[in-house]
PDB file of C-alpha atoms in Angstrom:
ATOM      1  CA  MET U   1     157.396 113.403 213.999  1.00 86.00           C
ATOM      2  CA  GLU U   2     155.392 114.544 217.006  1.00 89.00           C
ATOM      3  CA  ALA U   3     152.903 111.748 216.290  1.00 91.00           C
ATOM      4  CA  LEU U   4     155.732 109.205 215.982  1.00 91.00           C
ATOM      5  CA  SER U   5     157.201 110.437 219.253  1.00 92.00           C
ATOM      6  CA  ARG U   6     153.884 109.954 221.061  1.00 93.00           C
ATOM      7  CA  MET U   7     153.481 106.471 219.570  1.00 94.00           C
ATOM      8  CA  ILE U   8     156.929 105.426 220.823  1.00 94.00           C
ATOM      9  CA  SER U   9     156.177 106.883 224.259  1.00 93.00           C
ATOM     10  CA  ALA U  10     152.960 104.843 224.318  1.00 94.00           C
ATOM     11  CA  LEU U  11     154.964 101.663 223.688  1.00 94.00           C
ATOM     12  CA  VAL U  12     157.132 102.457 226.703  1.00 93.00           C
ATOM     13  CA  THR U  13     154.149 103.347 228.897  1.00 92.00           C
ATOM     14  CA  ASN U  14     152.425 100.075 228.082  1.00 93.00           C
ATOM     15  CA  GLY U  15     155.561  98.007 228.618  1.00 92.00           C
ATOM     16  CA  PHE U  16     156.156  96.892 225.025  1.00 94.00           C
ATOM     17  CA  ILE U  17     159.689  98.347 224.926  1.00 93.00           C
ATOM     18  CA  CYS U  18     162.109  99.619 227.547  1.00 90.00           C
ATOM     19  CA  GLY U  19     164.214 102.638 226.790  1.00 88.00           C
ATOM     20  CA  PHE U  20     167.604 103.511 228.223  1.00 89.00           C
ATOM     21  CA  GLN U  21     167.381 104.327 231.928  1.00 88.00           C
ATOM     22  CA  ILE U  22     169.718 106.876 233.480  1.00 89.00           C
ATOM     23  CA  GLY U  23     170.081 107.662 237.174  1.00 86.00           C
ATOM     24  CA  SER U  24     169.195 106.018 240.486  1.00 84.00           C
ATOM     25  CA  LEU U  25     166.284 105.974 242.910  1.00 80.00           C
ATOM     26  CA  SER U  26     167.931 108.598 245.099  1.00 81.00           C
ATOM     27  CA  ARG U  27     168.698 111.010 242.245  1.00 80.00           C
ATOM     28  CA  GLY U  28     165.779 110.146 240.003  1.00 83.00           C
ATOM     29  CA  ILE U  29     165.510 107.996 236.907  1.00 88.00           C
ATOM     30  CA  THR U  30     165.063 109.270 233.365  1.00 89.00           C
ATOM     31  CA  THR U  31     164.022 106.850 230.632  1.00 90.00           C
ATOM     32  CA  ILE U  32     165.026 107.802 227.096  1.00 93.00           C
ATOM     33  CA  SER U  33     163.326 105.683 224.445  1.00 93.00           C
ATOM     34  CA  HIS U  34     163.996 107.853 221.395  1.00 94.00           C
ATOM     35  CA  LEU U  35     165.678 111.012 220.166  1.00 92.00           C
ATOM     36  CA  LEU U  36     164.601 113.043 217.140  1.00 90.00           C
ATOM     37  CA  PHE U  37     166.584 115.451 215.003  1.00 86.00           C
ATOM     38  CA  ALA U  38     164.797 116.754 211.885  1.00 78.00           C
ATOM     39  CA  ASP U  39     164.003 113.591 209.879  1.00 77.00           C
ATOM     40  CA  ASP U  40     166.482 111.442 211.820  1.00 86.00           C
ATOM     41  CA  THR U  41     165.188 109.115 214.555  1.00 89.00           C
ATOM     42  CA  LEU U  42     167.127 107.137 217.160  1.00 92.00           C
ATOM     43  CA  ILE U  43     165.091 104.429 218.964  1.00 93.00           C
ATOM     44  CA  MET U  44     166.512 102.601 221.998  1.00 92.00           C
ATOM     45  CA  CYS U  45     165.293  99.282 223.384  1.00 91.00           C
ATOM     46  CA  GLU U  46     166.620  96.158 225.092  1.00 90.00           C
ATOM     47  CA  ILE U  47     168.076  93.037 223.457  1.00 89.00           C
ATOM     48  CA  ASP U  48     164.716  91.337 223.173  1.00 91.00           C
ATOM     49  CA  PRO U  49     163.098  89.982 219.971  1.00 92.00           C
ATOM     50  CA  ASP U  50     159.641  90.889 221.286  1.00 94.00           C
ATOM     51  CA  GLN U  51     160.665  94.514 221.768  1.00 93.00           C
ATOM     52  CA  LEU U  52     162.051  94.711 218.245  1.00 92.00           C
ATOM     53  CA  ARG U  53     158.849  93.202 216.871  1.00 94.00           C
ATOM     54  CA  ALA U  54     156.947  95.924 218.724  1.00 94.00           C
ATOM     55  CA  VAL U  55     159.157  98.574 217.108  1.00 93.00           C
ATOM     56  CA  LYS U  56     158.605  96.970 213.694  1.00 92.00           C
ATOM     57  CA  ALA U  57     154.825  96.985 214.207  1.00 94.00           C
ATOM     58  CA  LEU U  58     154.936 100.602 215.309  1.00 94.00           C
ATOM     59  CA  LEU U  59     156.805 101.653 212.167  1.00 92.00           C
ATOM     60  CA  LEU U  60     154.290  99.801 209.964  1.00 93.00           C
ATOM     61  CA  CYS U  61     151.413 101.554 211.729  1.00 94.00           C
ATOM     62  CA  PHE U  62     153.151 104.897 211.352  1.00 93.00           C
ATOM     63  CA  GLU U  63     153.585 104.310 207.629  1.00 92.00           C
ATOM     64  CA  ALA U  64     149.897 103.406 207.283  1.00 93.00           C
ATOM     65  CA  VAL U  65     148.511 106.444 209.114  1.00 91.00           C
ATOM     66  CA  SER U  66     150.980 109.054 207.844  1.00 91.00           C
ATOM     67  CA  GLY U  67     151.545 107.996 204.251  1.00 91.00           C
ATOM     68  CA  LEU U  68     155.295 108.186 204.840  1.00 88.00           C
ATOM     69  CA  LYS U  69     157.685 105.293 204.344  1.00 88.00           C
ATOM     70  CA  VAL U  70     160.667 104.317 206.451  1.00 85.00           C
ATOM     71  CA  ASN U  71     163.870 104.081 204.411  1.00 85.00           C
ATOM     72  CA  TYR U  72     165.351 100.835 205.702  1.00 82.00           C
ATOM     73  CA  ASP U  73     168.333 101.184 203.358  1.00 84.00           C
ATOM     74  CA  LYS U  74     169.446 104.145 205.452  1.00 85.00           C
ATOM     75  CA  SER U  75     168.580 102.503 208.770  1.00 87.00           C
ATOM     76  CA  GLU U  76     171.000 100.575 210.951  1.00 89.00           C
ATOM     77  CA  LEU U  77     170.871  98.393 214.050  1.00 90.00           C
ATOM     78  CA  VAL U  78     173.651  99.412 216.442  1.00 91.00           C
ATOM     79  CA  PRO U  79     174.388  97.047 219.363  1.00 90.00           C
ATOM     80  CA  ILE U  80     175.847  98.414 222.595  1.00 88.00           C
ATOM     81  CA  GLY U  81     177.983  95.820 224.339  1.00 85.00           C
ATOM     82  CA  GLU U  82     178.074  92.129 223.483  1.00 86.00           C
ATOM     83  CA  VAL U  83     174.981  90.800 221.688  1.00 87.00           C
ATOM     84  CA  HIS U  84     174.876  87.069 220.912  1.00 85.00           C
ATOM     85  CA  ASN U  85     171.710  86.951 218.777  1.00 85.00           C
ATOM     86  CA  LEU U  86     172.511  90.017 216.693  1.00 88.00           C
ATOM     87  CA  ARG U  87     171.699  88.378 213.341  1.00 87.00           C
ATOM     88  CA  GLU U  88     168.310  87.275 214.590  1.00 87.00           C
ATOM     89  CA  LEU U  89     167.504  90.753 215.871  1.00 88.00           C
ATOM     90  CA  ALA U  90     168.626  92.379 212.634  1.00 87.00           C
ATOM     91  CA  GLY U  91     166.454  89.957 210.667  1.00 88.00           C
ATOM     92  CA  ILE U  92     163.350  91.094 212.538  1.00 88.00           C
ATOM     93  CA  LEU U  93     163.788  94.676 211.415  1.00 84.00           C
ATOM     94  CA  GLY U  94     165.428  93.871 208.105  1.00 78.00           C
ATOM     95  CA  ARG U  95     168.124  96.443 208.726  1.00 75.00           C
ATOM     96  CA  LYS U  96     171.868  96.654 208.308  1.00 86.00           C
ATOM     97  CA  ILE U  97     174.151  96.101 211.276  1.00 88.00           C
ATOM     98  CA  ALA U  98     176.541  98.835 212.382  1.00 89.00           C
ATOM     99  CA  SER U  99     178.958  98.978 215.287  1.00 88.00           C
ATOM    100  CA  LEU U 100     180.566 101.487 217.590  1.00 88.00           C
ATOM    101  CA  PRO U 101     182.539 103.658 217.144  1.00 87.00           C
ATOM    102  CA  MET U 102     180.553 105.367 214.417  1.00 87.00           C
ATOM    103  CA  SER U 103     179.563 108.798 213.188  1.00 86.00           C
ATOM    104  CA  TYR U 104     176.080 110.097 213.992  1.00 85.00           C
ATOM    105  CA  LEU U 105     174.896 113.552 212.890  1.00 83.00           C
ATOM    106  CA  GLY U 106     178.496 114.423 212.114  1.00 82.00           C
ATOM    107  CA  LEU U 107     179.793 113.527 215.563  1.00 83.00           C
ATOM    108  CA  PRO U 108     181.690 110.436 216.732  1.00 86.00           C
ATOM    109  CA  LEU U 109     179.928 107.960 219.019  1.00 86.00           C
ATOM    110  CA  GLY U 110     181.670 105.323 221.105  1.00 85.00           C
ATOM    111  CA  ILE U 111     184.988 107.203 221.306  1.00 86.00           C
ATOM    112  CA  ALA U 112     186.493 108.753 224.423  1.00 84.00           C
ATOM    113  CA  PRO U 113     185.634 112.488 224.332  1.00 81.00           C
ATOM    114  CA  ARG U 114     189.282 113.442 224.902  1.00 83.00           C
ATOM    115  CA  ALA U 115     190.707 111.110 222.252  1.00 86.00           C
ATOM    116  CA  ARG U 116     192.814 112.839 219.625  1.00 89.00           C
ATOM    117  CA  SER U 117     191.334 110.705 216.845  1.00 88.00           C
ATOM    118  CA  ILE U 118     188.058 112.627 217.158  1.00 89.00           C
ATOM    119  CA  TRP U 119     189.745 115.622 215.544  1.00 92.00           C
ATOM    120  CA  ASP U 120     191.229 113.792 212.555  1.00 91.00           C
ATOM    121  CA  THR U 121     188.253 114.678 210.360  1.00 90.00           C
ATOM    122  CA  VAL U 122     188.514 118.354 211.335  1.00 92.00           C
ATOM    123  CA  ILE U 123     192.217 118.518 210.471  1.00 92.00           C
ATOM    124  CA  GLU U 124     191.557 116.732 207.168  1.00 92.00           C
ATOM    125  CA  LYS U 125     188.855 119.268 206.262  1.00 90.00           C
ATOM    126  CA  VAL U 126     191.188 122.171 206.987  1.00 90.00           C
ATOM    127  CA  GLU U 127     194.017 120.627 204.959  1.00 88.00           C
ATOM    128  CA  ARG U 128     191.705 119.904 202.007  1.00 87.00           C
ATOM    129  CA  ARG U 129     190.404 123.459 202.056  1.00 85.00           C
ATOM    130  CA  LEU U 130     193.925 124.870 202.128  1.00 82.00           C
ATOM    131  CA  ALA U 131     194.990 122.643 199.223  1.00 78.00           C
ATOM    132  CA  GLY U 132     192.151 124.006 197.100  1.00 75.00           C
ATOM    133  CA  TRP U 133     192.966 127.681 197.603  1.00 73.00           C
ATOM    134  CA  LYS U 134     195.316 129.465 195.246  1.00 61.00           C
ATOM    135  CA  ARG U 135     197.256 131.691 197.561  1.00 57.00           C
ATOM    136  CA  MET U 136     199.296 133.305 194.811  1.00 59.00           C
ATOM    137  CA  TYR U 137     196.255 135.373 193.805  1.00 70.00           C
ATOM    138  CA  LEU U 138     195.581 136.691 197.320  1.00 72.00           C
ATOM    139  CA  SER U 139     197.039 139.505 199.371  1.00 75.00           C
ATOM    140  CA  LYS U 140     197.814 139.241 203.068  1.00 77.00           C
ATOM    141  CA  GLY U 141     194.427 140.821 203.707  1.00 81.00           C
ATOM    142  CA  GLY U 142     192.759 138.170 201.558  1.00 81.00           C
ATOM    143  CA  TRP U 143     194.519 135.350 203.393  1.00 80.00           C
ATOM    144  CA  THR U 144     193.469 136.851 206.734  1.00 85.00           C
ATOM    145  CA  THR U 145     189.870 137.103 205.574  1.00 85.00           C
ATOM    146  CA  LEU U 146     189.821 133.449 204.478  1.00 85.00           C
ATOM    147  CA  ILE U 147     191.228 132.353 207.835  1.00 87.00           C
ATOM    148  CA  LYS U 148     188.622 134.357 209.755  1.00 88.00           C
ATOM    149  CA  SER U 149     185.654 133.443 207.562  1.00 86.00           C
ATOM    150  CA  THR U 150     186.404 129.791 206.787  1.00 86.00           C
ATOM    151  CA  LEU U 151     189.295 128.114 208.582  1.00 85.00           C
ATOM    152  CA  SER U 152     188.268 129.412 212.003  1.00 86.00           C
ATOM    153  CA  ASN U 153     184.702 128.180 211.485  1.00 88.00           C
ATOM    154  CA  LEU U 154     185.398 124.638 210.273  1.00 90.00           C
ATOM    155  CA  PRO U 155     186.056 123.182 213.761  1.00 92.00           C
ATOM    156  CA  THR U 156     183.310 125.191 215.528  1.00 92.00           C
ATOM    157  CA  TYR U 157     180.886 122.236 215.775  1.00 91.00           C
ATOM    158  CA  PHE U 158     183.482 120.073 217.522  1.00 93.00           C
ATOM    159  CA  LEU U 159     184.844 122.944 219.615  1.00 93.00           C
ATOM    160  CA  SER U 160     181.378 123.488 221.086  1.00 93.00           C
ATOM    161  CA  LEU U 161     181.199 119.907 222.387  1.00 91.00           C
ATOM    162  CA  PHE U 162     184.706 118.576 223.082  1.00 92.00           C
ATOM    163  CA  PRO U 163     187.758 120.009 224.875  1.00 93.00           C
ATOM    164  CA  ILE U 164     190.457 120.285 222.262  1.00 93.00           C
ATOM    165  CA  PRO U 165     193.780 118.529 223.008  1.00 93.00           C
ATOM    166  CA  ALA U 166     196.815 120.800 223.066  1.00 93.00           C
ATOM    167  CA  SER U 167     198.431 118.886 220.187  1.00 93.00           C
ATOM    168  CA  VAL U 168     195.375 119.361 217.967  1.00 94.00           C
ATOM    169  CA  ALA U 169     195.102 123.054 218.828  1.00 94.00           C
ATOM    170  CA  GLY U 170     198.776 123.468 217.982  1.00 93.00           C
ATOM    171  CA  ARG U 171     198.289 121.675 214.660  1.00 93.00           C
ATOM    172  CA  LEU U 172     195.340 123.870 213.657  1.00 93.00           C
ATOM    173  CA  GLU U 173     197.204 127.025 214.630  1.00 92.00           C
ATOM    174  CA  LYS U 174     200.262 125.914 212.657  1.00 90.00           C
ATOM    175  CA  LEU U 175     198.139 125.361 209.548  1.00 89.00           C
ATOM    176  CA  GLN U 176     196.732 128.862 209.894  1.00 89.00           C
ATOM    177  CA  ARG U 177     200.141 130.431 210.576  1.00 87.00           C
ATOM    178  CA  ASP U 178     201.771 128.721 207.607  1.00 84.00           C
ATOM    179  CA  PHE U 179     198.902 129.777 205.373  1.00 83.00           C
ATOM    180  CA  LEU U 180     199.114 133.405 206.527  1.00 83.00           C
ATOM    181  CA  TRP U 181     202.866 133.806 206.217  1.00 81.00           C
ATOM    182  CA  GLY U 182     203.650 131.235 203.526  1.00 75.00           C
ATOM    183  CA  GLY U 183     204.889 132.173 200.087  1.00 54.00           C
ATOM    184  CA  LEU U 184     203.981 130.889 196.665  1.00 52.00           C
ATOM    185  CA  GLY U 185     205.848 127.629 197.145  1.00 55.00           C
ATOM    186  CA  GLU U 186     206.759 125.343 200.000  1.00 59.00           C
ATOM    187  CA  GLU U 187     209.797 127.363 201.102  1.00 60.00           C
ATOM    188  CA  PHE U 188     209.957 128.623 204.687  1.00 62.00           C
ATOM    189  CA  LYS U 189     208.854 132.193 205.340  1.00 68.00           C
ATOM    190  CA  PHE U 190     209.565 134.099 208.519  1.00 71.00           C
ATOM    191  CA  HIS U 191     206.542 134.946 210.657  1.00 75.00           C
ATOM    192  CA  LEU U 192     206.631 138.713 210.993  1.00 77.00           C
ATOM    193  CA  VAL U 193     204.277 138.976 213.983  1.00 84.00           C
ATOM    194  CA  LYS U 194     203.734 136.708 216.982  1.00 87.00           C
ATOM    195  CA  TRP U 195     200.635 134.531 216.622  1.00 85.00           C
ATOM    196  CA  GLU U 196     199.351 135.771 219.985  1.00 87.00           C
ATOM    197  CA  MET U 197     199.382 139.297 218.556  1.00 88.00           C
ATOM    198  CA  VAL U 198     197.693 138.172 215.333  1.00 88.00           C
ATOM    199  CA  CYS U 199     194.847 136.671 217.410  1.00 89.00           C
ATOM    200  CA  CYS U 200     194.289 139.909 219.332  1.00 90.00           C
ATOM    201  CA  PRO U 201     191.176 141.982 218.509  1.00 89.00           C
ATOM    202  CA  ILE U 202     191.562 144.578 215.780  1.00 86.00           C
ATOM    203  CA  SER U 203     191.002 147.330 218.348  1.00 87.00           C
ATOM    204  CA  ASN U 204     194.142 146.119 220.159  1.00 86.00           C
ATOM    205  CA  GLY U 205     196.293 146.043 217.037  1.00 86.00           C
ATOM    206  CA  GLY U 206     195.703 142.432 216.050  1.00 86.00           C
ATOM    207  CA  SER U 207     193.966 140.824 213.071  1.00 87.00           C
ATOM    208  CA  GLY U 208     190.980 139.446 214.978  1.00 89.00           C
ATOM    209  CA  ILE U 209     191.723 135.801 214.134  1.00 90.00           C
ATOM    210  CA  ARG U 210     190.291 133.487 216.768  1.00 90.00           C
ATOM    211  CA  ASN U 211     192.577 131.766 219.222  1.00 92.00           C
ATOM    212  CA  VAL U 212     191.523 128.105 219.024  1.00 93.00           C
ATOM    213  CA  ARG U 213     192.018 127.357 222.725  1.00 93.00           C
ATOM    214  CA  VAL U 214     190.189 130.454 223.929  1.00 93.00           C
ATOM    215  CA  PHE U 215     187.356 129.900 221.443  1.00 94.00           C
ATOM    216  CA  ASN U 216     186.993 126.295 222.627  1.00 94.00           C
ATOM    217  CA  ARG U 217     186.799 127.358 226.266  1.00 94.00           C
ATOM    218  CA  SER U 218     184.238 130.035 225.428  1.00 93.00           C
ATOM    219  CA  LEU U 219     181.976 127.621 223.540  1.00 94.00           C
ATOM    220  CA  LEU U 220     182.151 125.006 226.287  1.00 93.00           C
ATOM    221  CA  GLY U 221     181.398 127.717 228.837  1.00 92.00           C
ATOM    222  CA  GLN U 222     178.063 128.333 227.124  1.00 92.00           C
ATOM    223  CA  TRP U 223     176.928 124.918 228.384  1.00 91.00           C
ATOM    224  CA  LEU U 224     177.475 126.124 231.955  1.00 88.00           C
ATOM    225  CA  TRP U 225     175.322 129.151 231.199  1.00 90.00           C
ATOM    226  CA  ARG U 226     172.642 126.972 229.583  1.00 91.00           C
ATOM    227  CA  TYR U 227     172.757 124.579 232.541  1.00 89.00           C
ATOM    228  CA  ILE U 228     171.529 127.402 234.755  1.00 88.00           C
ATOM    229  CA  LYS U 229     169.196 129.068 232.249  1.00 91.00           C
ATOM    230  CA  GLU U 230     167.450 125.914 230.918  1.00 90.00           C
ATOM    231  CA  PRO U 231     166.006 124.161 233.983  1.00 87.00           C
ATOM    232  CA  GLU U 232     163.672 121.900 231.975  1.00 89.00           C
ATOM    233  CA  ALA U 233     166.160 120.770 229.316  1.00 91.00           C
ATOM    234  CA  LEU U 234     166.429 117.009 228.801  1.00 91.00           C
ATOM    235  CA  TRP U 235     170.238 117.028 228.714  1.00 90.00           C
ATOM    236  CA  LYS U 236     170.330 118.837 232.063  1.00 90.00           C
ATOM    237  CA  THR U 237     167.959 116.267 233.597  1.00 90.00           C
ATOM    238  CA  VAL U 238     170.200 113.456 232.340  1.00 90.00           C
ATOM    239  CA  ILE U 239     173.286 115.060 233.911  1.00 88.00           C
ATOM    240  CA  GLU U 240     171.554 115.593 237.247  1.00 88.00           C
ATOM    241  CA  ASN U 241     170.204 112.042 237.372  1.00 88.00           C
ATOM    242  CA  LYS U 242     173.591 110.566 236.514  1.00 86.00           C
ATOM    243  CA  TYR U 243     175.952 112.794 238.495  1.00 83.00           C
ATOM    244  CA  GLY U 244     173.710 114.517 241.033  1.00 79.00           C
ATOM    245  CA  GLY U 245     172.120 117.953 241.141  1.00 68.00           C
ATOM    246  CA  LEU U 246     174.180 121.124 241.050  1.00 57.00           C
ATOM    247  CA  GLY U 247     172.925 124.612 241.476  1.00 51.00           C
ATOM    248  CA  GLY U 248     173.904 128.192 240.825  1.00 44.00           C
ATOM    249  CA  VAL U 249     177.587 129.063 241.078  1.00 43.00           C
ATOM    250  CA  GLY U 250     178.320 125.542 242.332  1.00 45.00           C
ATOM    251  CA  VAL U 251     178.020 124.323 238.753  1.00 46.00           C
ATOM    252  CA  LEU U 252     180.830 126.578 237.607  1.00 46.00           C
ATOM    253  CA  GLU U 253     183.013 125.753 240.592  1.00 47.00           C
ATOM    254  CA  LYS U 254     182.632 121.982 240.209  1.00 48.00           C
ATOM    255  CA  LEU U 255     183.105 121.887 236.449  1.00 47.00           C
ATOM    256  CA  GLU U 256     185.604 124.699 235.930  1.00 47.00           C
ATOM    257  CA  GLY U 257     187.308 125.079 239.306  1.00 45.00           C
ATOM    258  CA  PRO U 258     187.087 128.008 241.753  1.00 41.00           C
ATOM    259  CA  LEU U 259     185.864 131.224 240.222  1.00 36.00           C
ATOM    260  CA  GLU U 260     188.376 134.033 239.994  1.00 35.00           C
TER     261      GLU U 260
END
């Protein structure tokens, strides 16, 4: 993949394809032509048949020199904005056509980051997992362990990237509360302890179950820490070119409000 990355960069350097440019002359411009994750590759270029032919030729060369083969059945052409000659462009690469919004590496693309619909898949996973558990064979300690080891971890990926809406956080907490205090059937059971107390650390008399809102804020706060500690990271360069440079404590104050 390192060789493929250098080949794509060579196409950009020699003007065969143009990647996605972010920033301005005053802030700096970053050109992103491709992103790699394990065996998954995302290549970006303009709506130009010649550029797609260059990408096609590059992939053929890569197959010849590496002995690997591109799986076109799992490859898709995703237009951004209105594209009039989409069928012609797709015919050059021989790939399927997809559209935004879509799911990429388990995350939604083309959806507003604060939209509630992003969390539908997370809630469905939690509900499916709850439906498969036989609570009648578990003690309160067993239910607590399942919440801490499984239910609390299912939304972690999304919680580390998106601020959770209050309605979604309330829904997830309700599912956990009903599972903890529910009986063998669907009848209502009184909650013997406040949920805030249940989410307290064990050393403070709680059960150590994570509070969804606090956990979300903690995970998002790690990006502020990484912003300062990873000066050469690509994602940081993109943010600075698009929104302007921030430094030191100013990052925390601008993104999170005044420090207390």
